[in-house]
Coordinates of C-alpha atoms and ligand atoms in Angstrom, one line a residue:
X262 CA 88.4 125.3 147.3
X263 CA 88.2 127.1 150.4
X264 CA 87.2 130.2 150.2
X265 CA 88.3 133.7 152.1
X266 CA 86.3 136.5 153.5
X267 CA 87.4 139.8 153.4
X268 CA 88.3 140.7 157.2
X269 CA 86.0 142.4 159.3
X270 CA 87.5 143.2 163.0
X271 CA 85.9 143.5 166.0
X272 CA 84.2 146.4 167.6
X273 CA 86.9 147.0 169.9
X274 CA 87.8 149.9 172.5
X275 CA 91.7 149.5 173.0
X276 CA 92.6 150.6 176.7
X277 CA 95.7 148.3 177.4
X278 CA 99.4 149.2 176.8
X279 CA 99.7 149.5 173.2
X280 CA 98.2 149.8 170.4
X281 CA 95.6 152.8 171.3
X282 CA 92.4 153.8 170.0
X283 CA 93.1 155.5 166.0
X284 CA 90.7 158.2 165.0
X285 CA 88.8 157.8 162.1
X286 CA 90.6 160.8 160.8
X287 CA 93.7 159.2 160.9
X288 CA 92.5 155.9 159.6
X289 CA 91.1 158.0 156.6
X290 CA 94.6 159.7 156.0
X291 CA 96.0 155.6 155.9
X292 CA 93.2 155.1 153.4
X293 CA 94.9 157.5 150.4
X294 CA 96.4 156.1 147.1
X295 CA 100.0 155.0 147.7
X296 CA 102.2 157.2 145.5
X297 CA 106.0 156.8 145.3
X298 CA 108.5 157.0 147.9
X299 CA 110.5 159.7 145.7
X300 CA 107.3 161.0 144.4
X301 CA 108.2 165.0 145.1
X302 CA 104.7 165.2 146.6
X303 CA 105.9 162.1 149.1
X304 CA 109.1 164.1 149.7
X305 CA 107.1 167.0 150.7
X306 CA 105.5 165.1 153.2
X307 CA 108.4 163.6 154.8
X308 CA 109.7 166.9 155.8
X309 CA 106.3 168.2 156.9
X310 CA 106.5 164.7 159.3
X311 CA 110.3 165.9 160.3
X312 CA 109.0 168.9 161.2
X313 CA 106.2 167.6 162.9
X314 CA 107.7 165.4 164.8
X315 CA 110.8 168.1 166.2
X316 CA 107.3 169.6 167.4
X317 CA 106.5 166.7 169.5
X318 CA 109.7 165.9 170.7
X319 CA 110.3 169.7 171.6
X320 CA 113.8 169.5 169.4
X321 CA 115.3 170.8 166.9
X322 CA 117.7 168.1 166.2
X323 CA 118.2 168.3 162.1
X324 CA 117.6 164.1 162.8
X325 CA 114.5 163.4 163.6
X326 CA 112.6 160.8 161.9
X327 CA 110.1 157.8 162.0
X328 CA 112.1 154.5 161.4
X329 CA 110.3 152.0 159.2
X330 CA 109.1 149.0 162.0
X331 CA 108.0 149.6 165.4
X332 CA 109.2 150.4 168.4
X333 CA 111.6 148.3 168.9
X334 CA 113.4 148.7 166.1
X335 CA 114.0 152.1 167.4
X336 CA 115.2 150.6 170.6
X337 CA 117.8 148.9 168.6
X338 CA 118.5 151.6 166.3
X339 CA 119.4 153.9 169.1
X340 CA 122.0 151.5 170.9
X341 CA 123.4 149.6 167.5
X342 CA 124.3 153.4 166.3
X343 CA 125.9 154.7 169.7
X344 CA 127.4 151.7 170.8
X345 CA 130.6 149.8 169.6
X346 CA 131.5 146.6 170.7
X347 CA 133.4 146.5 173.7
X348 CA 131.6 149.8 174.9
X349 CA 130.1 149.6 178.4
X350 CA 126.7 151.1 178.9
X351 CA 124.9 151.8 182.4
X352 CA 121.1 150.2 181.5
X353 CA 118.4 151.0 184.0
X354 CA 116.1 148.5 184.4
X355 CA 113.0 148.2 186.8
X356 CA 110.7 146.5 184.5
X357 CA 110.7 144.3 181.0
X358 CA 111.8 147.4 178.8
X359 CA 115.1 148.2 180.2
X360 CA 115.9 144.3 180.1
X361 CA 115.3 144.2 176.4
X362 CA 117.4 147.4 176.4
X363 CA 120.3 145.7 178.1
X364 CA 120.0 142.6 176.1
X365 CA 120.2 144.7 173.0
X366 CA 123.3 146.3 173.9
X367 CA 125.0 142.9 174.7
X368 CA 123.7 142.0 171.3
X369 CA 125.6 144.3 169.6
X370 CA 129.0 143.6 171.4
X371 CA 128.7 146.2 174.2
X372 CA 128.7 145.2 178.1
X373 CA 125.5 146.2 179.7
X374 CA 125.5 147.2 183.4
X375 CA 122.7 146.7 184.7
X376 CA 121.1 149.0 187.6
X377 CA 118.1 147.3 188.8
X378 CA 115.3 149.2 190.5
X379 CA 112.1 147.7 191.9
X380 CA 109.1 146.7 189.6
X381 CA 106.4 149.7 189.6
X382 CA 109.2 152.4 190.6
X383 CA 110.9 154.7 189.0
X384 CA 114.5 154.3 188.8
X385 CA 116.7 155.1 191.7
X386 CA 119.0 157.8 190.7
X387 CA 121.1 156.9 193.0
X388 CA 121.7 153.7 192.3
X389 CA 122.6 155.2 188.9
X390 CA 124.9 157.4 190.3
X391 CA 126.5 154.8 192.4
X392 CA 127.0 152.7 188.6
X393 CA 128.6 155.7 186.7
X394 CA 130.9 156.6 189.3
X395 CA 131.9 152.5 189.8
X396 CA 132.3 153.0 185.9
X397 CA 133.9 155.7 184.7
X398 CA 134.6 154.6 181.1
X399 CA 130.9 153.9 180.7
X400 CA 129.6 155.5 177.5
X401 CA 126.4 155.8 177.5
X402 CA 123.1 155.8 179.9
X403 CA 120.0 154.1 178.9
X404 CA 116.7 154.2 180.6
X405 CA 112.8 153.8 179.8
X406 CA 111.1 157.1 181.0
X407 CA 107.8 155.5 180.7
X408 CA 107.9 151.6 181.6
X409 CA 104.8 150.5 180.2
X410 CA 105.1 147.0 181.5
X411 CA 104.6 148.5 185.3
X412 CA 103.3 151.9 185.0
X413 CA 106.1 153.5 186.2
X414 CA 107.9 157.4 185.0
X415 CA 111.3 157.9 186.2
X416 CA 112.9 161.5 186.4
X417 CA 114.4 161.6 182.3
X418 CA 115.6 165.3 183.3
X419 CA 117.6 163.9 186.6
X420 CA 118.8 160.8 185.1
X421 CA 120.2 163.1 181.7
X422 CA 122.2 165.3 184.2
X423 CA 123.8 162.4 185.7
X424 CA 124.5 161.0 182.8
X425 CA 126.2 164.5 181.4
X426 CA 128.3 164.7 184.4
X427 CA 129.2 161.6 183.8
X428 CA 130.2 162.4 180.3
X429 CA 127.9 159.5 179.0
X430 CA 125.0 159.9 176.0
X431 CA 121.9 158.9 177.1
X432 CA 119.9 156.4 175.3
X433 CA 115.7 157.1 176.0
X434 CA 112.9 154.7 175.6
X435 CA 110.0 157.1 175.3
X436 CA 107.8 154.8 173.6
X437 CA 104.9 155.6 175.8
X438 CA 105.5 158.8 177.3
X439 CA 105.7 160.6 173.7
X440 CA 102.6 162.9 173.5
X441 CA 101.2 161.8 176.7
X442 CA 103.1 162.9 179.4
X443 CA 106.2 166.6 179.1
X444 CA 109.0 164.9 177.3
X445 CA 111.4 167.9 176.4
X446 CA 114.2 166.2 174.6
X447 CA 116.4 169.5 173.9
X448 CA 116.0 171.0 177.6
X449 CA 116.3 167.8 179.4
X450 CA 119.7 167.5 176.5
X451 CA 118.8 163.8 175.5
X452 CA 120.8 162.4 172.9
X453 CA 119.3 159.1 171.3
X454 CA 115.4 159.1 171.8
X455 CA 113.1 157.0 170.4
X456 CA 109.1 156.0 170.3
X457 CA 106.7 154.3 168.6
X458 CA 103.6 155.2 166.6
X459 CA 100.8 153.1 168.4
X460 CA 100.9 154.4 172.0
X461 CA 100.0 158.1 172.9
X462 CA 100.2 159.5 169.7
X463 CA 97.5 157.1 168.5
X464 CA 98.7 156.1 164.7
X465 CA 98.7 152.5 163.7
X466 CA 101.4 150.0 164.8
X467 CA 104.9 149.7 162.8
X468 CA 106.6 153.4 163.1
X469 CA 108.8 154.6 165.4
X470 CA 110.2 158.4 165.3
X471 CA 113.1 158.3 166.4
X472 CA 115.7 161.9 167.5
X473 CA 119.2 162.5 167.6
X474 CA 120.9 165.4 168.9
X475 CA 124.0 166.7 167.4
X476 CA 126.7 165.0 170.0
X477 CA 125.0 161.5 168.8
X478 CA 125.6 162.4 165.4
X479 CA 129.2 163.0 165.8
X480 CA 129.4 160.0 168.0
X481 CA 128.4 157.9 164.9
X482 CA 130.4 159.8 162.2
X483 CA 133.1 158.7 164.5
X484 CA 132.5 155.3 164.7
X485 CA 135.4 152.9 164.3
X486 CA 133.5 149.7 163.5
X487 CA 130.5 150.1 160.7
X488 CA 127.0 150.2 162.0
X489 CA 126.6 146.4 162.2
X490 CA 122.6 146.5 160.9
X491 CA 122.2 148.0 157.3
X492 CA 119.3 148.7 157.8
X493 CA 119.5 151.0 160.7
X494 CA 122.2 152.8 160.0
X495 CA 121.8 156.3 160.7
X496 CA 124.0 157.9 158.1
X497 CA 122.8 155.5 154.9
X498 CA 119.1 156.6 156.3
X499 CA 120.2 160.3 157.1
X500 CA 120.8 160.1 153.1
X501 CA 117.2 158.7 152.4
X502 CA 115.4 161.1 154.3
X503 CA 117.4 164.6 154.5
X504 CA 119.9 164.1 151.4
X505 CA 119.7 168.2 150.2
X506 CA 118.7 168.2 146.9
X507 CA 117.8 164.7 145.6
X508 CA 117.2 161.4 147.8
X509 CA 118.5 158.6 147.4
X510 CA 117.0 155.1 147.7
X511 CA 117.3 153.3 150.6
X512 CA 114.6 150.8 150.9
X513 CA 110.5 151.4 150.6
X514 CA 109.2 153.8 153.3
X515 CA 105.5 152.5 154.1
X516 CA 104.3 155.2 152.2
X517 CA 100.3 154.6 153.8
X518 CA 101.5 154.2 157.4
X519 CA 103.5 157.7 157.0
X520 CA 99.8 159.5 155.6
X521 CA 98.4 158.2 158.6
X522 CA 101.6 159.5 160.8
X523 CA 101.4 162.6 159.4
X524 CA 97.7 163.2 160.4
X525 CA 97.8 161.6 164.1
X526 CA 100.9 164.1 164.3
X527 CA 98.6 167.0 163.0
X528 CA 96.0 165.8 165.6
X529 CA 98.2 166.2 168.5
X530 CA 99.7 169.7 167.0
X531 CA 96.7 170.6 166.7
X532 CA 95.2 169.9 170.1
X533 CA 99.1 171.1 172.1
X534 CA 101.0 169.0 173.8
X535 CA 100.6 170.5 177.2
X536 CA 96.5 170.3 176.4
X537 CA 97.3 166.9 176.0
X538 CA 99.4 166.0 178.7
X539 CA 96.8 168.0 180.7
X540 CA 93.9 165.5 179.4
X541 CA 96.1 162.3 179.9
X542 CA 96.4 163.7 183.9
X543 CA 92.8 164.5 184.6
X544 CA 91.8 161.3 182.5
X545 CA 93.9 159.3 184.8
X546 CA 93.1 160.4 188.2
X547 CA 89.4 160.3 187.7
X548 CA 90.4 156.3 186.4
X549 CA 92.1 156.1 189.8
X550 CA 89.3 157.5 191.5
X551 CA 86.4 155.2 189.9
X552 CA 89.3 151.8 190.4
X553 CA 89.4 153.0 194.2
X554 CA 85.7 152.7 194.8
X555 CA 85.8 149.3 193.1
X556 CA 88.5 148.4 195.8
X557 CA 91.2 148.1 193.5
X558 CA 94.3 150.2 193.7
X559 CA 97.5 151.1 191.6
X560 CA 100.8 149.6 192.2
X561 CA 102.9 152.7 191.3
X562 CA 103.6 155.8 194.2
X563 CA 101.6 158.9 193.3
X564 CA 104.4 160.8 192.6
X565 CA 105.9 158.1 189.8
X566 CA 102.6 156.9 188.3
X567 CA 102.3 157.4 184.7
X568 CA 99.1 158.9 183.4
X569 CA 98.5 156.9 180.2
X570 CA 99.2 153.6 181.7
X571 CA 97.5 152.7 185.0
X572 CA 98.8 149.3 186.5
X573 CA 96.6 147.9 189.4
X574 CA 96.9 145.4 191.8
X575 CA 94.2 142.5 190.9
X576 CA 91.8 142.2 194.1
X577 CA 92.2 139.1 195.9
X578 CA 90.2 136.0 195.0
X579 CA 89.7 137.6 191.7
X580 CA 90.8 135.2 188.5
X581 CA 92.6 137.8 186.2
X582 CA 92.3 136.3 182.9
X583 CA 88.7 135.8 183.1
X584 CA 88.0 139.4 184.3
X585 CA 90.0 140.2 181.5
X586 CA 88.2 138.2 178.8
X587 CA 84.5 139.0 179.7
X588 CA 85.5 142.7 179.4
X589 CA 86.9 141.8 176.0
X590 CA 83.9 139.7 175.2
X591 CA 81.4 141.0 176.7
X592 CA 81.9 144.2 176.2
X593 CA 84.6 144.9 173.9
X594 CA 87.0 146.4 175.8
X595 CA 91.0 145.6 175.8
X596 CA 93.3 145.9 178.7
X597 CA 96.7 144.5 179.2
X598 CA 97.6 141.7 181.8
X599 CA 101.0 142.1 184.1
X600 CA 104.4 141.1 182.1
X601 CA 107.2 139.9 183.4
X602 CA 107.4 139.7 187.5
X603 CA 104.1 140.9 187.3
X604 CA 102.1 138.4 185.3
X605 CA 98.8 137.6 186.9
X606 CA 99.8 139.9 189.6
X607 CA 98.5 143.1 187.7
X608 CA 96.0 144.8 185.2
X609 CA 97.8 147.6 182.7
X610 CA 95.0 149.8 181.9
X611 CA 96.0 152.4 179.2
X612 CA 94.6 155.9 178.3
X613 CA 96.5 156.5 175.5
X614 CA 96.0 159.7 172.6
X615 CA 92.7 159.8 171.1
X616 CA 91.6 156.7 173.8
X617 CA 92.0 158.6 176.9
X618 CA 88.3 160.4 177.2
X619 CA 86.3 160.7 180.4
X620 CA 83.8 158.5 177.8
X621 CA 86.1 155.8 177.6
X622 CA 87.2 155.9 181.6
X623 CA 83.3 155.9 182.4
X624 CA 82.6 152.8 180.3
X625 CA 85.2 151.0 181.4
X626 CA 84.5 151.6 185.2
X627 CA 81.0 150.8 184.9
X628 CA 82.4 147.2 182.6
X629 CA 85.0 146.0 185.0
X630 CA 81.8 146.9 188.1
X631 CA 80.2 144.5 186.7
X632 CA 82.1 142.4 185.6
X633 CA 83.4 142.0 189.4
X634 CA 79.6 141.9 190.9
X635 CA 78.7 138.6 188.4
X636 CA 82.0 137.2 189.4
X637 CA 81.0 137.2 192.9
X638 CA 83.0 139.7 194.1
Ligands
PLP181 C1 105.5 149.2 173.5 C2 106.9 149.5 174.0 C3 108.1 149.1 173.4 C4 108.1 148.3 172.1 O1 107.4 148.9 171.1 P1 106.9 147.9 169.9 O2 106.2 148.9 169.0 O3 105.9 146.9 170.5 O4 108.1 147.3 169.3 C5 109.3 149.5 173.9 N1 109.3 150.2 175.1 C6 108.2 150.6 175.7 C7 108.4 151.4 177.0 C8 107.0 150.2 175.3 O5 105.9 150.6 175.9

């Protein structure tokens, strides 16, 4: 019989676009005895992530929460609950995470129209504006504020005052600008927001907290077609994790993964967010500074580059992949290769949450140095 060995990963220093480094701190919190999802103590816990996570978003929508699955599932959650079919809804895309956005909404019965802006720029507001004026019935406005697949942050503030003039909800992918870069979902007035656990806030993969501001809410308790996913429903979940005085079962919450929430949450609380949006921005431009000297540059304008996720131009006569795997082999360091219009064209180098130290940028500079010198170049 063939026998199994218990798993042992790889040393491994995550700096691509997802998932980021985890602290031992909050792999120790993961680590706890599972208890019950209705377990007082668990309930307890929930709120304290609730509260946690209002911190983090800078809200105080009454829903905020961390959907059970990853990112994407808050991607869908967010358009299945505001949309209904027939609804049309403005969808930015300049890179592969407004496309998915767009295809989700046409999944769900709504008509996307799609603004396209070019890969490694932020969107063009107006473009946008252009779209909701040529649309007037347009419900909603979805956009990716940081498009990890190019690098790129686009004006969330400007694009949510558009869309309110417009008298459209706007729909926010913040999976990777959540703790790394000023999100401010109740002064920017966002309405459906969601992210993920495994990106700046440095938890493990398969959460993503997910906020909704009071005119969402109404939006969906005014639905005239049911939510068409069970799962996601926002008002049979609303009665799982915020029912007043007794919860009711709605399906298993991964208890473990929510310890280990609850601690990378503490972490970033702990440290501030504009600390840590301050750390992200000096990590970054000394990365940019060591990737010059190197001769290779980012793709993204200053003034739109994100900080946590550094996408660079490969230098010519360089073979991508291979760079790529001798950094991994060699020295055990992960970074992300292009997506989309940009495969083979681009490296996506993240400093995300607890992997964004001038350590970690140092390591890698001198890695990917020589890593270019013994390929000749
Ligand atoms: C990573 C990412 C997602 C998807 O998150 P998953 O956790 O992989 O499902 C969506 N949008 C953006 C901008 C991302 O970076």
């Amino acid at each position: 019989m063939t026998s199994f060995n218990a798993f042992t990963p790889p040393a491994r220093l995550l700096l691509g676009p997802g998932p980021s480094p985890v602290s031992p701190r909050v792999l120790a919190a993961l680590a706890q005895p599972t208890i019950g999802h209705l377990d007082p103590a668990f309930v307890g816990l929930m709120d304290e992530i609730k509260a946690l996570l209002r911190t983090a978003f800078r809200t105080e929508n009454e829903m905020t929460l961390p959907l059970s699955g990853p990112g994407s599932v808050g991607m869908e959650a967010c358009v299945i609950n505001l949309i209904e079919p027939g609804d049309a809804v403005v969808v930015c895309q300049n890179g592969v995470f407004g496309g998915r956005m767009a295809e989700v909404v046409r999944r769900c019965g709504g008509q996307p129209i799609v603004v396209e802006s070019p890969w490694g720029r932020a969107v063009d507001i107006e473009r946008v504006e252009a779209a909701l004026r040529a649309h007037p019935r347009a419900r909603a406005l979805g956009f990716v504020h940081a498009e990890t697949s190019t690098g790129a942050r686009s004006d969330a503030e400007a694009l949510a005052r558009l869309a309110r003039a417009h008298d459209c909800l706007t729909i926010v992918d913040a999976v990777t600008s959540l703790g790394g870069s000023p999100l401010e979902v109740d002064a920017w007035d966002l309405d459906a927001v969601y992210s993920g656990s495994q990106k700046c806030l440095s938890c493990v993969p398969g959460l993503s907290p997910v906020t909704f501001s009071a005119r969402a809410m109404q939006t969906i308790a005014q639905r005239q077609h049911p939510v068409q996913s069970w799962f996601l429903d926002m008002g049979m979940l609303a009665s799982y994790w915020q029912g007043d005085g007794g919860r009711s079962y709605h399906h298993t919450a991964p208890i473990n993964a929510l310890y280990a929430l609850h601690e990378a949450l503490r972490v970033v609380v702990d440290e501030g967010l504009p600390a840590a949006w301050e750390r992200h921005r000096e990590q970054h431009l000394a990365l940019i500074a060591g990737l010059e000297q190197l001769g290779v540059s980012p793709v993204v304008p200053a003034s739109e580059r994100l900080c946590q996720l550094n996408c660079v131009s490969i230098p010519p006569g360089v073979d991508e992949a291979d760079v790529r795997r001798r950094l991994l082999l060699d020295h055990g360091i992960e970074i992300g290769a292009g997506l989309g219009a940009l495969a083979g064209k681009v490296w996506r180098i993240g400093l995300m949450g607890h992997g964004c130290r001038a350590e970690n940028v140092e390591r890698f500079l001198t890695a990917l140095a020589g890593t270019l010198d013994r390929a000749g170049n």
